[in-house]
Coordinates of C-alpha atoms in Angstrom, one line a residue:
Chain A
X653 CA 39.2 11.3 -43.3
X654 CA 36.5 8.9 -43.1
X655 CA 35.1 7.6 -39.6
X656 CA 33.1 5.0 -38.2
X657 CA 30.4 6.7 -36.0
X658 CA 27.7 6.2 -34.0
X659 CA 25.7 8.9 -33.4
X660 CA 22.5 9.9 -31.8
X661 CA 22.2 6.7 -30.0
X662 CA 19.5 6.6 -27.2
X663 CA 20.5 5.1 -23.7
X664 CA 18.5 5.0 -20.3
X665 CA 19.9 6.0 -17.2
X666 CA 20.0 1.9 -16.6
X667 CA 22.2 1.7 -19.8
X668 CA 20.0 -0.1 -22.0
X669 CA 19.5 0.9 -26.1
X670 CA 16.7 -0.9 -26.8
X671 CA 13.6 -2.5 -24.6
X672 CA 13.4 -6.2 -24.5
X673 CA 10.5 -7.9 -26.7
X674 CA 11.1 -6.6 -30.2
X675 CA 8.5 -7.5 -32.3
X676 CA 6.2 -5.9 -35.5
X677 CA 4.4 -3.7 -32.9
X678 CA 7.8 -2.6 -30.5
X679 CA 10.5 -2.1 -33.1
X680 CA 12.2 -0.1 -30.3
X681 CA 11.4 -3.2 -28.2
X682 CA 9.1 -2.6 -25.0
X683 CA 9.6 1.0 -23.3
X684 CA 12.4 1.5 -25.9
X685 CA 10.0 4.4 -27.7
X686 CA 9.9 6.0 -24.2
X687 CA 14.2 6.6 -24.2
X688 CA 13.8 8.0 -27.9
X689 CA 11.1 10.5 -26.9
X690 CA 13.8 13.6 -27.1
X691 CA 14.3 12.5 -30.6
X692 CA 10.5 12.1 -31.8
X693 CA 9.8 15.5 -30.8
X694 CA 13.1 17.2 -32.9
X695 CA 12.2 18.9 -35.9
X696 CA 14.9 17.0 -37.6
X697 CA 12.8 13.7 -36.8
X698 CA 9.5 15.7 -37.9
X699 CA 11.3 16.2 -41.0
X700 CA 12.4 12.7 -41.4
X701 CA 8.7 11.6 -41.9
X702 CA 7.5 14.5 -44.3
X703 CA 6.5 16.7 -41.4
X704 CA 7.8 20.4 -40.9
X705 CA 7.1 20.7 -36.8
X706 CA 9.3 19.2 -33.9
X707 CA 11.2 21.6 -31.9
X708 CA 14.4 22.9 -31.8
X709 CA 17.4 23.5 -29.5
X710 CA 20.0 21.5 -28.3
X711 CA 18.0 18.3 -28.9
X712 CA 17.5 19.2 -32.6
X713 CA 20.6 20.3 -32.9
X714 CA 22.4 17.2 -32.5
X715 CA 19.8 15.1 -34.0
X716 CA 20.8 17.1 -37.2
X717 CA 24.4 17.3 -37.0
X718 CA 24.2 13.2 -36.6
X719 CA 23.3 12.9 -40.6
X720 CA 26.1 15.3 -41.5
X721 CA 28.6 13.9 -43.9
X722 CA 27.7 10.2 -44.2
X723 CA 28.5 7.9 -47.0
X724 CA 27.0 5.0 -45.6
X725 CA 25.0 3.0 -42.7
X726 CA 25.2 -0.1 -40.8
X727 CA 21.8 -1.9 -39.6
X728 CA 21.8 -5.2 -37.4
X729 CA 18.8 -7.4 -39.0
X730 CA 16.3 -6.1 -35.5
X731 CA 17.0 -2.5 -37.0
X732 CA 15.9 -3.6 -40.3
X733 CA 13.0 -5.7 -39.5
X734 CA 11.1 -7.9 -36.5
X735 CA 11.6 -10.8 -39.4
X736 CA 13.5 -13.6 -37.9
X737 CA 15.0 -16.6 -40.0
X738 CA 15.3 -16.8 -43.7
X739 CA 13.3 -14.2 -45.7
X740 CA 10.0 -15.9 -46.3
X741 CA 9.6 -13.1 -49.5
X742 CA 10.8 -9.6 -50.4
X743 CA 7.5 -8.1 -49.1
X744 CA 9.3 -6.6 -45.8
X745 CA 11.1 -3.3 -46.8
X746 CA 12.2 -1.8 -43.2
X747 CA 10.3 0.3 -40.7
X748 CA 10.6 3.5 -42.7
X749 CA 8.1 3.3 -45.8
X750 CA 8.8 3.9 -49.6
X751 CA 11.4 6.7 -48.9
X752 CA 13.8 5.8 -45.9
X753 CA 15.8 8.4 -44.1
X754 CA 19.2 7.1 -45.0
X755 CA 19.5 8.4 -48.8
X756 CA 22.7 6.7 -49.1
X757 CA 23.8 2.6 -48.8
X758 CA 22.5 0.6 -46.2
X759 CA 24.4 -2.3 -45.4
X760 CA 22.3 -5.0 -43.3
X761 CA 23.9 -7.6 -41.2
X762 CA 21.8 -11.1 -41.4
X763 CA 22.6 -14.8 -42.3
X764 CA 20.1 -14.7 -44.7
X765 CA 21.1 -13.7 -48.2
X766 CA 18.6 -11.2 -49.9
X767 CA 18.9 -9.6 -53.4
X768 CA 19.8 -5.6 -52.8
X769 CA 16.5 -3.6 -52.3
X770 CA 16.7 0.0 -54.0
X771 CA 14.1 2.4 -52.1
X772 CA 12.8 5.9 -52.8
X773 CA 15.2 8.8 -51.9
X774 CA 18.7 7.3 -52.4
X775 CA 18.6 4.8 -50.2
X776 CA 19.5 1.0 -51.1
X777 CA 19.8 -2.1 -48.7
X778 CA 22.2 -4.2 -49.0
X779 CA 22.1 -7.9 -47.0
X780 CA 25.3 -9.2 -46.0
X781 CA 26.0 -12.5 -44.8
X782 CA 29.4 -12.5 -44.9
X783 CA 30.1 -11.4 -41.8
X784 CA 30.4 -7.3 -39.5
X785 CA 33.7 -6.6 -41.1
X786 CA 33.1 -7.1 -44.3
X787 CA 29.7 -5.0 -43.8
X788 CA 32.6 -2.7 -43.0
X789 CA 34.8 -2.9 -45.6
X790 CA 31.6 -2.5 -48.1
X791 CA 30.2 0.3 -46.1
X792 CA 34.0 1.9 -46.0
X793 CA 33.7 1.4 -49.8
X794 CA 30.4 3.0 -50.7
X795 CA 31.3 5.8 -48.4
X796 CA 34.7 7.1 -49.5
X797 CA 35.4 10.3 -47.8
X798 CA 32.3 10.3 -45.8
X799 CA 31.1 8.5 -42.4
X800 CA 29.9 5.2 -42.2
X801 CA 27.0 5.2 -39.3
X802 CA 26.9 2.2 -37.4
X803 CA 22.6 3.1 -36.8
X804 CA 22.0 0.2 -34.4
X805 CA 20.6 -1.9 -33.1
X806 CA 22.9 -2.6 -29.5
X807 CA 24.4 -5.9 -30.4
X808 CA 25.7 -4.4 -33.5
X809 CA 27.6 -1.5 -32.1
X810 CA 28.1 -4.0 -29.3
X811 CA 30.5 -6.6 -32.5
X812 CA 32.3 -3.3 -33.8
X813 CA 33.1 -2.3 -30.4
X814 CA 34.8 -5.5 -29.1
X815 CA 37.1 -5.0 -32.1
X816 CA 37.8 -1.7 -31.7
X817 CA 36.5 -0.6 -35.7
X818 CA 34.2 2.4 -33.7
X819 CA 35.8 5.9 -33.8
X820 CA 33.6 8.1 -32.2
X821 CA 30.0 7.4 -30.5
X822 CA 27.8 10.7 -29.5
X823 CA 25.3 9.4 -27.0
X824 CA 22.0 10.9 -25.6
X825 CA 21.1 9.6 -22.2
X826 CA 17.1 9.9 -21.9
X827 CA 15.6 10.4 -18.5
X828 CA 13.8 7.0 -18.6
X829 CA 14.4 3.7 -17.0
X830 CA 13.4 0.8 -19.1
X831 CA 14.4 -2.0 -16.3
X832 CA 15.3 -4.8 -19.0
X833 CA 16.6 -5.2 -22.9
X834 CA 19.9 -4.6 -24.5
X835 CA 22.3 -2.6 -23.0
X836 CA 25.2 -1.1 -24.6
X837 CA 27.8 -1.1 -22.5
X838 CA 27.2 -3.9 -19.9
X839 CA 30.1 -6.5 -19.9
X840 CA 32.4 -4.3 -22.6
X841 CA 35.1 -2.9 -20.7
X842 CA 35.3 -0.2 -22.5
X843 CA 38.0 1.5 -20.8
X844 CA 40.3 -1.6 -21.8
X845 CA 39.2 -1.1 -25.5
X846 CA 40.7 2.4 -25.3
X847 CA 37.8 4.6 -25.2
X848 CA 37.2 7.5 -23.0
X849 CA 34.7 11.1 -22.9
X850 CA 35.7 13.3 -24.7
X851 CA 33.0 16.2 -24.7
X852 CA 29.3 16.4 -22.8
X853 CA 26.8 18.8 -23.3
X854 CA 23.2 19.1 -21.2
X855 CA 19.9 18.0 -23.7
X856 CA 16.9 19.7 -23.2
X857 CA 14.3 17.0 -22.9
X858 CA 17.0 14.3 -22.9
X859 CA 19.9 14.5 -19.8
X860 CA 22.6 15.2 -21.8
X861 CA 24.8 14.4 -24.8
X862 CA 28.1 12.5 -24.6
X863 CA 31.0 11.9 -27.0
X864 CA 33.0 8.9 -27.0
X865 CA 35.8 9.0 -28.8
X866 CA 38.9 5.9 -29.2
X867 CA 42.0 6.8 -28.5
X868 CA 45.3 6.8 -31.4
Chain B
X171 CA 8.0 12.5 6.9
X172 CA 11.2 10.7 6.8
X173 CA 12.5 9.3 3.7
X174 CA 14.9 7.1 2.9
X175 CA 17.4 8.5 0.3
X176 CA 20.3 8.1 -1.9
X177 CA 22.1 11.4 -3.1
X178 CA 24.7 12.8 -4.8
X179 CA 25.4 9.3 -6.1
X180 CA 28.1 9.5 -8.7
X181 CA 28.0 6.7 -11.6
X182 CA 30.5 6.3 -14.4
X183 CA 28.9 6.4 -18.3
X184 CA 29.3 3.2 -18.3
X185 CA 26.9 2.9 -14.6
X186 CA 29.7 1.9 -12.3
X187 CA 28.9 3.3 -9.1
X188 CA 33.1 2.5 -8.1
X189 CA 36.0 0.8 -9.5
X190 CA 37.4 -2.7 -9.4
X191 CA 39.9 -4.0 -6.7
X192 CA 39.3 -1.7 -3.6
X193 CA 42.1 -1.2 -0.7
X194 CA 43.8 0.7 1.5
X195 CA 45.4 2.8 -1.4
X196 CA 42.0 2.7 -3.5
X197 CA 39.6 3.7 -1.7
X198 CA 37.0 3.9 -4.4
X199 CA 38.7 1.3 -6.2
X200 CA 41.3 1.5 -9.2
X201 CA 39.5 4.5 -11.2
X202 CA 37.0 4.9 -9.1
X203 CA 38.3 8.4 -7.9
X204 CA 37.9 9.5 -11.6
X205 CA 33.8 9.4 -11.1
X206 CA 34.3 11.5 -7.5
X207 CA 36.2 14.4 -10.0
X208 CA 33.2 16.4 -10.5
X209 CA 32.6 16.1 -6.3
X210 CA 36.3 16.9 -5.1
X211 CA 36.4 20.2 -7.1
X212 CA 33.3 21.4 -5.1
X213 CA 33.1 24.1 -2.0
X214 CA 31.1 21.4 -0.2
X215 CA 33.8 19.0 -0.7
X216 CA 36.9 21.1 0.3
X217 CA 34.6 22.2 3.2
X218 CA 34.1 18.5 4.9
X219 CA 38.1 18.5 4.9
X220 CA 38.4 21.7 6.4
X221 CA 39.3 24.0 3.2
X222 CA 37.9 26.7 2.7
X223 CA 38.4 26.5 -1.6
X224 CA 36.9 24.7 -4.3
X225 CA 34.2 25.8 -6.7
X226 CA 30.8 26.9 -6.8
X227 CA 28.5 26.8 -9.2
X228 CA 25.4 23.4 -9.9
X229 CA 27.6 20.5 -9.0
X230 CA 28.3 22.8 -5.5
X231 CA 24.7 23.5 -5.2
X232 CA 23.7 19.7 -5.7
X233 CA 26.8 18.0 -3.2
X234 CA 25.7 20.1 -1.0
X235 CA 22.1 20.0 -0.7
X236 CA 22.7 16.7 -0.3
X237 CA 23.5 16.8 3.5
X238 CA 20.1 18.4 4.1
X239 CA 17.9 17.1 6.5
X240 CA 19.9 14.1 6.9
X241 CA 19.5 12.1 10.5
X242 CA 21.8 9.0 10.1
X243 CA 23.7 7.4 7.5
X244 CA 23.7 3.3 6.7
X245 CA 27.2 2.5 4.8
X246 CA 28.2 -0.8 3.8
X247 CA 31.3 -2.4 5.0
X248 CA 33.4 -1.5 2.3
X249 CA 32.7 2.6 2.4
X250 CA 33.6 1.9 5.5
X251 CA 37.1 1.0 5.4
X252 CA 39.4 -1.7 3.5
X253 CA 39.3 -4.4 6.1
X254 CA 37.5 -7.7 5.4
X255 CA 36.4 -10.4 8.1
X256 CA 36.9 -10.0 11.7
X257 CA 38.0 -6.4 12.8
X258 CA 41.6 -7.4 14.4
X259 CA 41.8 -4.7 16.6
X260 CA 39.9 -1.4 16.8
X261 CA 42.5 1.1 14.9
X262 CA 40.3 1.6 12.0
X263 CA 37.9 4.3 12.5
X264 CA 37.2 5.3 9.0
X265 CA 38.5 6.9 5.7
X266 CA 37.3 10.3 7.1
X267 CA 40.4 10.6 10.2
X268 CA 39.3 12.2 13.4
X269 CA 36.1 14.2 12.4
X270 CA 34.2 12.3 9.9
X271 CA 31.9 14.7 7.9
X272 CA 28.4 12.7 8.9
X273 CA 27.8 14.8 12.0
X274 CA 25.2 12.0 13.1
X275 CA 24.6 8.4 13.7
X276 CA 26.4 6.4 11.0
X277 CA 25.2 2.9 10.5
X278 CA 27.5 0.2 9.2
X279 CA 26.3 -3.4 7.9
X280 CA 29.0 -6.0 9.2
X281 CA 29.1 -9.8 9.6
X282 CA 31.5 -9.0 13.0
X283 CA 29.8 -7.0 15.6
X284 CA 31.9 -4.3 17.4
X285 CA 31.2 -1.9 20.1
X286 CA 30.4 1.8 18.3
X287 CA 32.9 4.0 17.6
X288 CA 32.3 7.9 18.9
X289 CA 34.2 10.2 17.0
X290 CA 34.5 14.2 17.2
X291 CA 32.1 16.3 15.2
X292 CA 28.8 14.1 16.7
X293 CA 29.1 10.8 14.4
X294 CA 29.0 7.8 15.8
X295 CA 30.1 4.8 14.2
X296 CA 27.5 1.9 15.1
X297 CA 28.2 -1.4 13.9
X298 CA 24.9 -3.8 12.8
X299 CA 25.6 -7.2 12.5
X300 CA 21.4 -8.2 12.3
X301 CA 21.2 -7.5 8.6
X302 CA 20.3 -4.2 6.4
X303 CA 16.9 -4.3 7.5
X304 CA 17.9 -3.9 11.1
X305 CA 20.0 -1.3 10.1
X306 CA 17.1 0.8 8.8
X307 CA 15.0 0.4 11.2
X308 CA 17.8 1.2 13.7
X309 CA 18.9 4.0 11.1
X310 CA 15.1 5.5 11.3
X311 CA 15.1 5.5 15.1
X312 CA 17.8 7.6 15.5
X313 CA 16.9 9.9 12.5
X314 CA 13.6 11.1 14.0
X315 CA 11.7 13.2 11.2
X316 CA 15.0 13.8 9.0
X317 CA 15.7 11.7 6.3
X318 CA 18.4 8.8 6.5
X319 CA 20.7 8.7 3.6
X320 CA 22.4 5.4 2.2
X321 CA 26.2 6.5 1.3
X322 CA 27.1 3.4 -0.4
X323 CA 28.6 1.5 -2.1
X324 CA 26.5 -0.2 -4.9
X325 CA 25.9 -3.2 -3.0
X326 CA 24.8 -1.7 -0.1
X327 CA 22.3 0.4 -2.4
X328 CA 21.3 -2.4 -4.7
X329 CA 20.3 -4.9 -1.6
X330 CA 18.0 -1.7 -0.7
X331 CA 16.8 -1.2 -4.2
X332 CA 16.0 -4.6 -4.2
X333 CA 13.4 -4.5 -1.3
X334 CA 11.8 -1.1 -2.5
X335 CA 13.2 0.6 0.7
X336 CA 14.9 3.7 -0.9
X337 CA 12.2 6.6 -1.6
X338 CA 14.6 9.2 -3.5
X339 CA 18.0 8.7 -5.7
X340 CA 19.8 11.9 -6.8
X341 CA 22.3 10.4 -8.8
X342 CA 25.4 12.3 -10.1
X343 CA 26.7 11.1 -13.9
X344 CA 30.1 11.4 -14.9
X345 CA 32.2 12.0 -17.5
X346 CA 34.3 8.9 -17.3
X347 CA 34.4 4.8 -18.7
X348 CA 35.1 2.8 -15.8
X349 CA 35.4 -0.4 -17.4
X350 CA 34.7 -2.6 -14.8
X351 CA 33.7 -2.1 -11.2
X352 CA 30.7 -2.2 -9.1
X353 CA 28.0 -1.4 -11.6
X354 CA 24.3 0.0 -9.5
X355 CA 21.5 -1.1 -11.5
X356 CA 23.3 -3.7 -13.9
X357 CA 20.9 -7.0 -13.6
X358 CA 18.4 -5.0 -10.9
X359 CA 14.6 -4.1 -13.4
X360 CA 14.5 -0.6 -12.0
X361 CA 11.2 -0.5 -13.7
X362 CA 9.2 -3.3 -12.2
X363 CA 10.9 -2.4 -8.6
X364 CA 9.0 1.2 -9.1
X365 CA 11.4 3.4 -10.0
X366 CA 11.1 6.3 -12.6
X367 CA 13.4 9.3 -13.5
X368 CA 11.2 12.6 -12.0
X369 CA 14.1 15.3 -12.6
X370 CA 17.0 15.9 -14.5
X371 CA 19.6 19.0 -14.7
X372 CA 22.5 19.3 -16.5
X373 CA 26.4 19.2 -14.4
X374 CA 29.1 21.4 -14.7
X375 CA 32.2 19.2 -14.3
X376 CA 29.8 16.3 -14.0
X377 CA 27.5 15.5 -17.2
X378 CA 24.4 15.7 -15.0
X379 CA 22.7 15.3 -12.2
X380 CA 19.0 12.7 -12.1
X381 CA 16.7 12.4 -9.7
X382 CA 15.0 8.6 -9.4
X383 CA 11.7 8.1 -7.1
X384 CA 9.8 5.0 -6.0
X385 CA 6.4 5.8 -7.0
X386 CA 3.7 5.2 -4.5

């Protein structure tokens, strides 16, 4: 049946999924490259950007298995773009060049209303302005059988959290502190909203891997 | 030399360092126990209460490495014992009954001075009512050339964290959503007070163990 994942989502040991100060040169925010620095060095991340080297292991292993079976992505707006306020154009296409990693619908959260922006690859973006669960519902759409990947940024997973739509999360805790920016789990009693560890496995650069996983 | 050092630390996924609502029945708070599982299943564990079981094996290794080299102990009021404001009599003398398993000086930060506390096994229970400062200083006296370890709680930690007077943190991360609780570095910018992760290794029951150090 389908789920509602996130997967392969980056935390510091201070708890925080991105670094504060997003802007054109930090999409990760400032520091937030330095948690993600088990990912850049996968082979499925290599591959991601045309390459054929990275490393594998446990690490790569994961990375991988995260893309496996999904229908469809979510994006919070930062995860799209560092643009802020109304579109001023249709020049700004997202982080990831002519041919995006996703190769499937991409529904983007923003109050802005945008025309749908096909890509190389598969991959269209979709704005939507009506709100996270009807992202959802879209996304569920689009998806059918498959996942639907909640990608990010913190604040998003942080909306679909608070109302319990998350099914499983598989987190990789990096061996970095980034001191300040969004943290995932800060606030969100997540023990309240019925979620609890299912599985953990050790990473190889990255501390370890951990499944979260709702309860019936 | 003699450092100043945190160890065997354990923190919930979601970076509580113990539960919510602490008494007499919760020691660790409501929870909190769940975040010690990895620690009561150990040798070294069974050991400090006079068994002779328990497992072997990393987590082992780790717990009990970290009563190496230790001189004194500073715990905060609270890992002390359940009673708040003035001690009304002198009856409690710890979680740990008769033989507590510090084996040295044990410092405890109080607003209500009391006259120190000898108990079998070599610890002493001294009470510092001068501030957390004091008790280092007091703490480093009486530790010589070994190391003095801060037990806890998260407070107690955080109000040394804050002036840059912990060296070493070998913190233990488990499997287990607290929710709510004391959280260790929730609001505290890690980053700017010096910190960085120098060592990771992967748990057994726990998810893994990090190593954090105050760089020079």
């Amino acid at each position: 049946m389908s789920k509602v994942v996130v997967r392969s989502f980056s935390l510091s040991l201070d708890g925080y999924g991105a670094g504060p100060d997003q802007d054109l040169e930090h999409p990760l925010g400032v520091g937030g490259p330095e948690a993600f620095d088990w990912f850049f060095h996968t082979r499925t991340f290599q591959a991601m950007h045309g390459g054929s080297d990275g490393e594998t292991g446990i690490d790569d292993d994961f990375a991988s298995q995260a893309f496996d079976n999904l229908g469809a992505w979510i994006l919070g707006r930062n995860m799209f773009g560092p643009v802020r306020g109304p579109w001023p154009d249709d020049s700004w296409k997202g982080w990831w060049g002519e041919e995006p990693p996703y190769h499937v619908p991409v529904f983007v959260l923003t109050h802005h209303a945008r025309e749908p922006l096909a890509m190389k690859g598969g991959t269209t973006f979709y704005f939507v302005t009506d709100g996270f669960e009807s992202a959802l519902e879209q996304a569920r759409k689009a998806a059918g059988d498959k996942d639907v990947r909640i990608g990010g940024g913190p604040a998003t997973i942080r909306q679909y959290l608070r109302a319990r739509l998350i099914d499983e999360l598989h987190l990789v805790i990096s061996p970095v502190l980034l001191g300040r920016g969004e943290s995932l789990m800060q606030g969100l009693d997540m023990r309240a909203l019925g979620y609890e560890c299912v599985k953990h496995a050790a990473g190889s650069r990255a501390v370890a891997h951990v499944w979260l996983r709702k309860s019936a």
